[in-house]
């Protein structure tokens, strides 16, 4: 059989040419021109990807480091030392580390337990329970902080007031305004990070691993401790790292529950520096110095994760179409079901019910009796120009950030997965780096970059928030598109090219339709967090660019708690509707 065979290909224009497998010869000028256009398009996409990521990711991070150690072009560490070694800031950093690591530990334990319970046991109503345990991920943690502050505040929470009036107690039994209260609320909203990661890994695990241990005489506890948990360590560490990063950077919960008791964390201190300085450069520089500390803590966490993952082998998927054997709970089935229902009631039902009820009451502190309930708060909120502007701003930012990140993420993913240029590792790192650093840090970098230092001033405008959202959420779209592009075989585009389609046409007619479900999912992965975002926006908003989260926080901060609750209830309805749309659009994704 001759190694060089000839075949004749007719393209859509009716032209014919001869091609050889092996060393090419006699390639027509039309095909050569087509390859030249392909090369030009690939270079253009690569160049655009690098340039965009350089401006929206690299420059903000560089400006943080530069302004923390340089002043007017001169190396200066005095400000950094003064800020970092201040007694108040050391206390804030201590609180940040305590809260971050406590939330990570307890959130990991809770997420791991319920992932095992719903992923590997025969507990009833598993599908419903899994959906319900995803609810805390949908809502902003500071909504929960608002609700629990109204219930358990030491100064006048509804539960404390009722207990004191009913039993004649002189002091409050509970006080949510404490480090323990902050940790409790954040655990309630961040444990789904571990839950989602681990439950997926457990369902894909090779069942023979655990079965072999049982045959060898190991008890169920031994199997879980020595087989199951070690094998899902990558999923656990990934979820735990997300919890740690989110907790370290979070602003809303510590601000709502900690300000009244002088409990500060680094994000709240950074906000206080900028707020007290009225947005002056000195306040921003001080915030940048504190941001370095946050980056340092996150870097240590990343190193720790790498050490954990490099200490063993974690091959849990063996390519078999087998599902792990469900563990029979026997007598513990219904007690554990009750425990799961009680957990959902505490972390989901009670806070949401409290927010809706408080939105209906005439004034904070009044009992929830029919004569004290009214729809005036909702009516006044909906006719308020400031509120409607905040909703409009959030919708604009969410939709715009979602669309831009969707296309930019697809382009970056295509360059990394398909084109594979030199330096693609740098491109990939830049795209995911912003989500590996606290949102507060990113906000400081965006302020330093786009407030006139580079001859572009976006400060106090809605555009600077959009730039921050693009940097913050690009990794969501990029990762979603990367997974789908890896499933698109190169032969599909090659077939289109062989039939005479240009590179642009093959992308438009072949590749993009095949990854459309991932693009839609990536859009909503960005849209939903942007609608409820507070940590980044609180440092970037201006007089006319308040977002929905900022407006809710501002109303509560000014003492208008029923109005803030009413607006939070409206935000919850918007989030539920958007999530329903996401579910309907992406439910058939596997079949596409």
XYZ file of C-alpha atoms in Angstrom:
592
model
C 0.000 0.000 0.000
C 1.503 3.273 -1.027
C 1.975 5.675 1.919
C 1.178 8.669 -0.222
C -2.328 8.387 -1.578
C -4.160 10.984 -3.547
C -7.698 12.098 -3.180
C -9.748 14.676 -4.967
C -11.745 17.175 -2.955
C -14.427 19.371 -4.450
C -15.254 22.460 -2.450
C -18.552 24.322 -2.425
C -17.485 26.564 -5.322
C -16.956 23.607 -7.661
C -13.163 23.946 -7.847
C -10.974 20.814 -7.719
C -7.489 20.215 -6.558
C -5.242 17.311 -5.624
C -3.794 16.814 -2.166
C -1.410 14.169 -0.852
C -1.312 12.541 2.550
C 2.188 12.956 3.855
C 4.457 15.571 2.324
C 2.285 18.157 0.608
C 2.913 19.210 -2.937
C 1.107 21.257 -5.509
C -1.140 23.033 -2.997
C -3.232 25.576 -4.873
C -2.822 29.256 -4.194
C -6.448 29.453 -2.962
C -5.732 26.954 -0.179
C -2.446 28.650 0.691
C -4.250 31.973 0.952
C -6.850 30.339 3.155
C -4.128 29.037 5.478
C -2.614 32.520 5.555
C -5.960 33.985 6.621
C -6.275 31.321 9.309
C -2.839 32.153 10.651
C -3.693 35.853 10.658
C -6.961 35.258 12.539
C -5.224 33.023 15.084
C -2.552 35.675 15.641
C -5.217 38.356 15.980
C -7.179 36.402 18.602
C -3.996 35.595 20.497
C -2.853 39.210 20.471
C -6.278 40.544 21.542
C -6.440 38.009 24.391
C -3.027 38.995 25.719
C -3.700 42.740 25.401
C -7.099 42.619 27.096
C -5.886 40.484 29.990
C -2.853 42.730 30.368
C -5.070 45.782 30.850
C -7.891 44.336 32.942
C -5.876 41.884 35.099
C -2.115 42.503 35.136
C -2.125 46.300 35.441
C -4.464 46.441 38.507
C -2.397 43.834 40.360
C 0.860 45.590 39.436
C -0.515 48.962 40.585
C -1.340 47.556 44.037
C 2.251 46.419 44.593
C 3.731 49.573 43.067
C 1.666 52.014 45.121
C 2.191 50.070 48.331
C 5.979 50.484 48.083
C 6.508 53.550 45.860
C 5.405 57.161 46.310
C 5.895 59.759 43.561
C 8.369 57.438 41.839
C 10.504 56.919 44.958
C 10.816 53.679 46.905
C 9.011 54.274 50.205
C 8.193 51.662 52.852
C 7.275 54.047 55.682
C 3.580 54.140 54.854
C 3.515 50.349 54.435
C 5.163 49.807 57.825
C 2.901 52.343 59.524
C -0.280 50.804 58.177
C 0.665 47.139 58.467
C 2.109 47.348 61.976
C -0.642 49.536 63.398
C -2.151 47.889 66.504
C -5.692 48.276 65.149
C -4.747 46.756 61.804
C -2.915 43.866 63.451
C -6.105 43.176 65.411
C -8.104 43.369 62.166
C -5.720 40.953 60.465
C -5.983 38.581 63.428
C -9.783 38.674 63.197
C -9.579 38.088 59.457
C -7.370 35.027 59.861
C -9.463 33.626 62.736
C -12.711 34.060 60.807
C -11.246 32.814 57.520
C -9.742 29.624 58.880
C -12.637 28.883 61.268
C -15.167 29.282 58.439
C -12.990 27.089 56.215
C -12.693 24.312 58.809
C -16.358 24.245 59.864
C -17.628 24.857 56.317
C -15.516 21.958 55.050
C -16.804 19.654 57.775
C -20.448 20.568 57.119
C -20.058 20.366 53.333
C -18.213 17.050 53.505
C -20.784 15.514 55.844
C -23.802 16.443 53.730
C -22.000 15.574 50.489
C -21.406 12.060 51.858
C -24.956 11.834 53.239
C -26.658 12.876 49.989
C -24.108 11.360 47.610
C -23.416 7.957 49.119
C -26.241 7.010 51.505
C -29.841 5.838 51.031
C -31.358 8.828 52.826
C -34.875 9.646 51.485
C -35.641 12.630 49.205
C -32.042 12.876 48.010
C -32.681 14.864 44.828
C -34.894 17.390 46.596
C -32.438 17.714 49.460
C -29.532 18.292 47.087
C -31.423 21.096 45.365
C -32.308 22.680 48.724
C -28.712 22.540 49.938
C -27.727 24.574 46.879
C -29.994 27.467 47.903
C -27.464 29.188 50.227
C -25.079 29.481 47.267
C -27.658 31.544 45.385
C -28.072 34.330 47.931
C -25.598 36.921 49.247
C -24.270 36.078 52.711
C -24.960 39.615 53.907
C -28.705 38.930 53.471
C -28.290 36.192 56.064
C -26.310 38.566 58.281
C -29.179 41.081 58.094
C -31.713 38.412 59.035
C -29.739 36.980 61.957
C -28.908 40.465 63.226
C -32.640 41.198 63.396
C -33.248 37.913 65.221
C -30.306 37.612 67.626
C -28.849 41.090 67.991
C -27.860 41.692 71.592
C -29.350 45.184 71.426
C -32.875 44.235 70.404
C -33.138 41.098 68.319
C -36.640 39.685 68.091
C -35.700 36.369 69.718
C -33.784 38.018 72.559
C -36.587 40.506 73.160
C -39.188 37.726 73.264
C -37.124 35.628 75.672
C -36.525 38.579 78.014
C -40.208 39.596 78.010
C -41.491 36.050 78.407
C -39.134 34.752 81.089
C -38.183 38.003 82.796
C -34.529 37.759 81.789
C -32.579 41.005 82.150
C -29.816 40.347 79.634
C -29.818 38.926 76.122
C -29.168 35.195 75.918
C -27.741 35.340 72.405
C -25.464 37.814 70.673
C -24.880 37.355 66.947
C -22.666 40.484 66.931
C -19.482 38.572 67.690
C -16.721 36.598 66.016
C -18.748 33.439 66.601
C -21.802 35.010 64.957
C -19.805 36.085 61.898
C -18.333 32.590 61.592
C -21.782 30.967 61.912
C -23.351 33.105 59.171
C -20.439 32.677 56.756
C -20.360 28.897 57.300
C -24.092 28.790 56.487
C -23.479 30.356 53.073
C -20.053 29.032 52.112
C -20.256 25.306 52.903
C -21.917 24.621 49.481
C -18.494 25.231 47.881
C -17.243 21.983 49.450
C -20.623 20.272 49.144
C -20.796 20.786 45.367
C -17.206 19.692 44.754
C -17.281 16.581 46.958
C -20.717 15.229 46.051
C -19.688 15.161 42.383
C -16.409 13.381 43.192
C -18.144 10.803 45.390
C -20.583 9.859 42.650
C -17.748 9.280 40.153
C -15.577 7.197 42.469
C -14.562 3.664 41.496
C -16.728 1.429 43.760
C -14.211 -1.428 43.866
C -11.865 0.611 46.067
C -14.254 0.700 49.015
C -15.608 -2.778 48.350
C -12.104 -4.243 48.550
C -11.584 -2.610 51.948
C -14.878 -4.018 53.241
C -14.015 -7.508 51.972
C -10.726 -7.221 53.851
C -12.720 -6.655 57.057
C -12.570 -2.882 57.428
C -15.464 -1.213 59.238
C -17.527 1.519 57.617
C -15.776 4.218 59.666
C -12.380 2.872 58.627
C -13.397 2.809 54.966
C -14.546 6.431 55.126
C -11.439 7.559 57.020
C -8.797 5.666 55.054
C -10.339 5.249 51.588
C -13.150 7.692 50.827
C -11.818 10.928 52.331
C -8.235 10.538 51.023
C -9.522 9.887 47.494
C -11.718 12.997 47.416
C -8.966 15.190 48.894
C -8.588 17.231 45.649
C -12.304 18.070 45.694
C -12.167 18.888 49.396
C -9.111 21.118 49.000
C -10.619 22.933 45.993
C -13.844 23.664 47.876
C -11.981 24.612 51.064
C -9.780 27.040 49.131
C -12.857 28.727 47.648
C -14.309 29.067 51.149
C -11.065 30.547 52.484
C -10.687 33.085 49.659
C -14.344 34.112 49.882
C -14.258 34.463 53.671
C -10.980 36.409 53.773
C -12.284 38.919 51.232
C -15.880 39.167 52.383
C -17.129 42.570 53.461
C -20.878 42.340 54.086
C -21.146 39.915 57.026
C -18.309 41.412 59.142
C -19.605 44.918 58.406
C -23.193 44.154 59.423
C -22.419 42.023 62.465
C -19.095 43.478 63.567
C -19.241 47.276 63.261
C -21.520 47.725 66.294
C -19.053 45.815 68.508
C -15.870 47.309 66.993
C -14.989 43.991 65.355
C -13.035 44.779 62.203
C -11.498 42.648 59.471
C -9.093 43.682 56.723
C -11.868 44.260 54.121
C -13.858 46.447 56.534
C -10.715 48.376 57.538
C -9.837 48.931 53.860
C -13.361 50.267 53.313
C -13.010 52.506 56.378
C -9.685 53.925 55.140
C -11.152 54.853 51.757
C -14.440 56.097 53.232
C -12.767 58.312 55.865
C -10.346 59.717 53.294
C -13.223 60.567 50.969
C -11.629 58.564 48.180
C -8.333 60.440 48.422
C -5.114 58.909 47.130
C -3.669 58.489 50.632
C -6.622 56.376 51.724
C -6.361 54.261 48.598
C -2.606 53.729 49.159
C -3.298 52.604 52.714
C -5.905 50.207 51.405
C -3.365 48.885 48.897
C -0.879 48.211 51.709
C -3.464 46.180 53.606
C -4.376 44.384 50.388
C -0.837 43.008 50.249
C -1.549 41.193 53.527
C -4.670 39.582 52.086
C -2.745 38.424 49.029
C -0.038 36.976 51.289
C -2.556 34.917 53.287
C -4.202 33.602 50.100
C -0.788 32.740 48.635
C -0.001 30.685 51.747
C -3.314 28.850 51.307
C -2.503 28.091 47.660
C 0.909 26.721 48.652
C -0.711 24.570 51.350
C -3.203 23.184 48.825
C -0.385 22.305 46.434
C 1.489 20.487 49.217
C -1.628 18.492 50.129
C -2.316 17.470 46.538
C 1.313 16.507 45.876
C 1.401 14.105 48.812
C -0.516 11.265 47.188
C -2.345 9.747 44.243
C -5.995 10.562 43.739
C -7.182 8.484 40.774
C -10.847 7.897 41.553
C -12.296 7.484 38.034
C -11.399 4.247 36.303
C -13.539 4.535 33.180
C -16.121 1.966 34.282
C -19.829 2.622 33.959
C -20.409 1.664 37.585
C -21.823 3.760 40.396
C -20.584 3.496 43.981
C -22.682 1.307 46.232
C -25.092 3.254 48.434
C -24.516 2.826 52.133
C -27.601 1.723 54.079
C -28.225 3.960 57.066
C -30.716 1.552 58.669
C -31.909 2.989 61.984
C -30.042 6.252 61.472
C -31.886 7.034 58.216
C -34.732 9.113 59.636
C -32.784 10.822 62.455
C -30.276 11.998 59.832
C -33.145 13.110 57.581
C -34.530 15.181 60.476
C -31.055 16.642 61.061
C -30.784 17.637 57.390
C -34.257 19.228 57.453
C -33.410 21.159 60.631
C -30.158 22.367 59.053
C -32.056 23.620 55.998
C -34.612 25.321 58.241
C -31.875 27.198 60.108
C -29.743 28.263 57.142
C -32.466 28.768 54.511
C -36.036 29.061 55.816
C -35.508 31.206 58.929
C -33.355 33.939 57.276
C -35.546 34.207 54.176
C -38.742 34.292 56.241
C -37.261 36.975 58.481
C -36.295 39.188 55.546
C -39.783 39.012 53.988
C -41.534 39.606 57.331
C -39.317 42.555 58.236
C -40.028 44.036 54.812
C -43.717 44.080 55.764
C -43.452 45.603 59.255
C -44.089 49.328 59.768
C -41.015 49.901 61.943
C -38.144 47.757 63.178
C -38.871 46.196 66.566
C -42.664 46.072 66.254
C -44.186 42.601 66.737
C -45.361 40.744 63.643
C -49.087 41.265 64.229
C -51.584 42.025 61.429
C -51.996 45.666 62.463
C -48.225 46.226 62.177
C -47.871 44.725 58.704
C -48.095 46.803 55.531
C -46.984 46.841 51.907
C -45.879 50.472 52.168
C -42.201 49.540 52.398
C -42.348 47.655 49.103
C -44.411 50.423 47.498
C -42.027 53.165 48.651
C -38.999 51.173 47.560
C -40.363 50.572 44.073
C -41.166 54.257 43.499
C -37.822 55.432 44.881
C -35.534 56.774 42.166
C -32.400 55.683 44.046
C -33.706 52.134 44.337
C -34.799 51.860 40.723
C -31.460 53.300 39.617
C -29.635 50.665 41.674
C -31.708 47.876 40.114
C -31.104 49.327 36.654
C -27.372 49.630 37.330
C -27.141 46.045 38.577
C -29.066 44.714 35.589
C -26.890 46.698 33.186
C -23.671 45.591 34.868
C -24.772 41.957 35.160
C -25.938 41.639 31.561
C -22.998 43.572 30.103
C -20.397 41.753 32.209
C -22.055 38.432 31.382
C -22.056 39.036 27.624
C -18.530 40.489 27.453
C -17.050 37.825 29.726
C -18.854 35.133 27.759
C -17.240 36.115 24.450
C -13.888 37.075 25.960
C -13.779 33.808 27.912
C -14.558 31.789 24.784
C -11.843 33.618 22.847
C -9.229 33.058 25.576
C -10.264 29.409 25.948
C -10.044 28.901 22.173
C -6.561 30.395 22.084
C -5.408 28.203 24.981
C -7.103 24.952 23.897
C -6.999 25.109 20.094
C -4.322 27.579 18.989
C -1.863 26.817 21.825
C 0.551 29.715 21.256
C 3.775 30.211 23.148
C 2.993 31.636 26.545
C -0.476 30.089 26.714
C 0.228 29.200 30.359
C 0.604 32.916 31.127
C -2.663 33.633 29.341
C -4.466 30.932 31.308
C -2.964 32.120 34.594
C -3.998 35.734 33.971
C -7.571 34.678 33.211
C -8.040 32.769 36.491
C -5.816 34.902 38.753
C -8.468 37.514 39.701
C -10.693 34.868 41.277
C -7.720 33.572 43.251
C -7.285 36.916 44.997
C -9.792 38.680 47.249
C -12.360 40.918 45.575
C -11.381 43.758 47.890
C -7.819 43.590 46.582
C -9.021 43.627 42.979
C -11.182 46.677 43.670
C -8.182 48.572 45.083
C -6.138 47.666 41.995
C -8.876 48.851 39.645
C -9.120 52.169 41.509
C -5.373 52.711 41.317
C -5.286 51.832 37.609
C -8.302 53.624 36.228
C -8.575 56.773 38.318
C -6.285 58.925 36.198
C -2.892 57.309 36.820
C -2.858 55.948 33.258
C -4.577 58.977 31.702
C -7.953 57.212 31.936
C -10.284 58.270 34.767
C -13.280 56.036 35.402
C -13.530 56.715 39.130
C -17.075 57.196 40.500
C -18.579 55.920 37.246
C -20.373 52.696 36.440
C -17.609 51.748 33.992
C -15.014 51.164 36.698
C -17.358 48.616 38.311
C -17.788 46.942 34.930
C -14.001 46.663 34.506
C -13.754 45.034 37.942
C -16.558 42.582 37.109
C -14.831 41.646 33.847
C -11.616 40.842 35.680
C -13.390 39.139 38.587
C -15.666 36.803 36.652
C -13.745 36.099 33.438
C -12.491 32.795 34.837
C -16.089 31.506 35.137
C -16.708 31.802 31.401
C -13.193 30.708 30.466
C -13.379 27.487 32.476
C -16.863 26.662 31.207
C -15.822 27.214 27.574
C -12.554 25.289 28.025
C -14.380 22.161 29.158
C -16.633 22.244 26.081
C -13.875 23.109 23.596
C -11.875 20.092 24.739
C -14.805 17.927 23.625
C -14.931 19.452 20.114
C -12.721 17.262 17.928
C -10.391 19.143 15.533
C -11.656 17.036 12.632
C -14.961 18.927 12.667
C -13.322 22.266 11.868
C -10.933 20.561 9.433
C -13.864 19.069 7.530
C -15.447 22.500 7.202
C -12.158 23.971 6.031
C -11.699 21.185 3.492
C -15.161 22.019 2.123
C -14.083 25.594 1.461
C -15.266 27.364 4.615
C -13.068 30.112 5.971
C -11.742 29.986 9.502
C -14.333 32.526 10.609
C -17.136 30.522 9.000
C -15.976 27.266 10.598
C -15.973 28.981 13.982
C -19.404 30.504 13.400
C -21.076 27.445 11.879
C -19.332 24.569 13.671
C -17.517 25.444 16.899
C -19.760 28.106 18.430
C -23.036 26.149 17.955
C -21.427 23.116 19.611
C -20.299 25.063 22.679
C -23.390 27.296 22.868
C -24.752 25.544 26.005
C -21.439 26.196 27.788
C -21.547 29.824 26.667
C -25.071 30.252 28.038
C -24.119 28.557 31.301
C -21.040 30.791 31.547
C -23.205 33.878 31.037
C -25.518 33.007 33.917
C -22.595 31.974 36.138
C -21.505 35.600 35.791
C -24.946 37.236 35.726
C -26.168 35.816 39.049
C -23.121 36.738 41.209
C -22.992 40.181 39.609
C -26.619 40.851 40.561
C -25.903 40.293 44.265
C -22.281 41.493 44.448
C -21.253 43.809 47.313
C -17.591 43.267 48.295
C -16.120 44.775 45.121
C -18.860 47.319 44.394
C -18.781 48.883 47.875
C -15.321 50.327 47.110
C -16.068 51.398 43.534
C -19.546 52.906 43.427
C -20.157 56.616 42.889
C -23.128 58.945 43.428
C -24.907 57.634 40.331
C -23.560 54.097 40.145
C -24.920 52.359 43.220
C -25.663 48.693 42.663
C -28.471 46.667 44.215
C -26.213 45.229 46.919
C -24.764 48.639 47.772
C -28.227 50.212 48.000
C -29.450 47.499 50.387
C -26.356 47.941 52.552
C -26.739 51.746 52.508
C -30.406 51.581 53.555
C -29.592 49.276 56.441
C -26.566 51.343 57.454
C -28.759 54.453 57.671
C -31.223 52.691 60.002
C -33.945 52.005 57.407
C -34.042 48.305 58.227
C -37.615 47.532 57.011
C -36.903 49.294 53.711
C -33.602 47.447 53.336
C -35.398 44.162 54.019
C -38.074 44.978 51.439
C -35.428 45.670 48.807
C -33.596 42.475 49.808
C -36.835 40.545 49.351
C -37.220 42.025 45.855
C -33.616 41.033 45.106
C -34.354 37.481 46.271
C -37.302 37.261 43.888
C -35.110 38.524 41.019
C -32.437 35.930 41.864
C -35.000 33.096 42.038
C -36.482 34.074 38.669
C -33.021 34.292 37.089
C -32.044 30.924 38.559
C -35.235 29.381 37.148
C -34.323 30.729 33.715
C -30.825 29.267 34.081
C -32.273 25.865 34.965
C -34.636 25.863 32.001
C -31.965 26.889 29.509
C -29.217 24.565 30.712
C -31.200 21.512 31.847
C -30.666 19.742 28.505
C -26.997 20.667 28.285
C -25.824 17.066 28.561
C -27.796 16.109 25.542
C -26.380 18.839 23.300
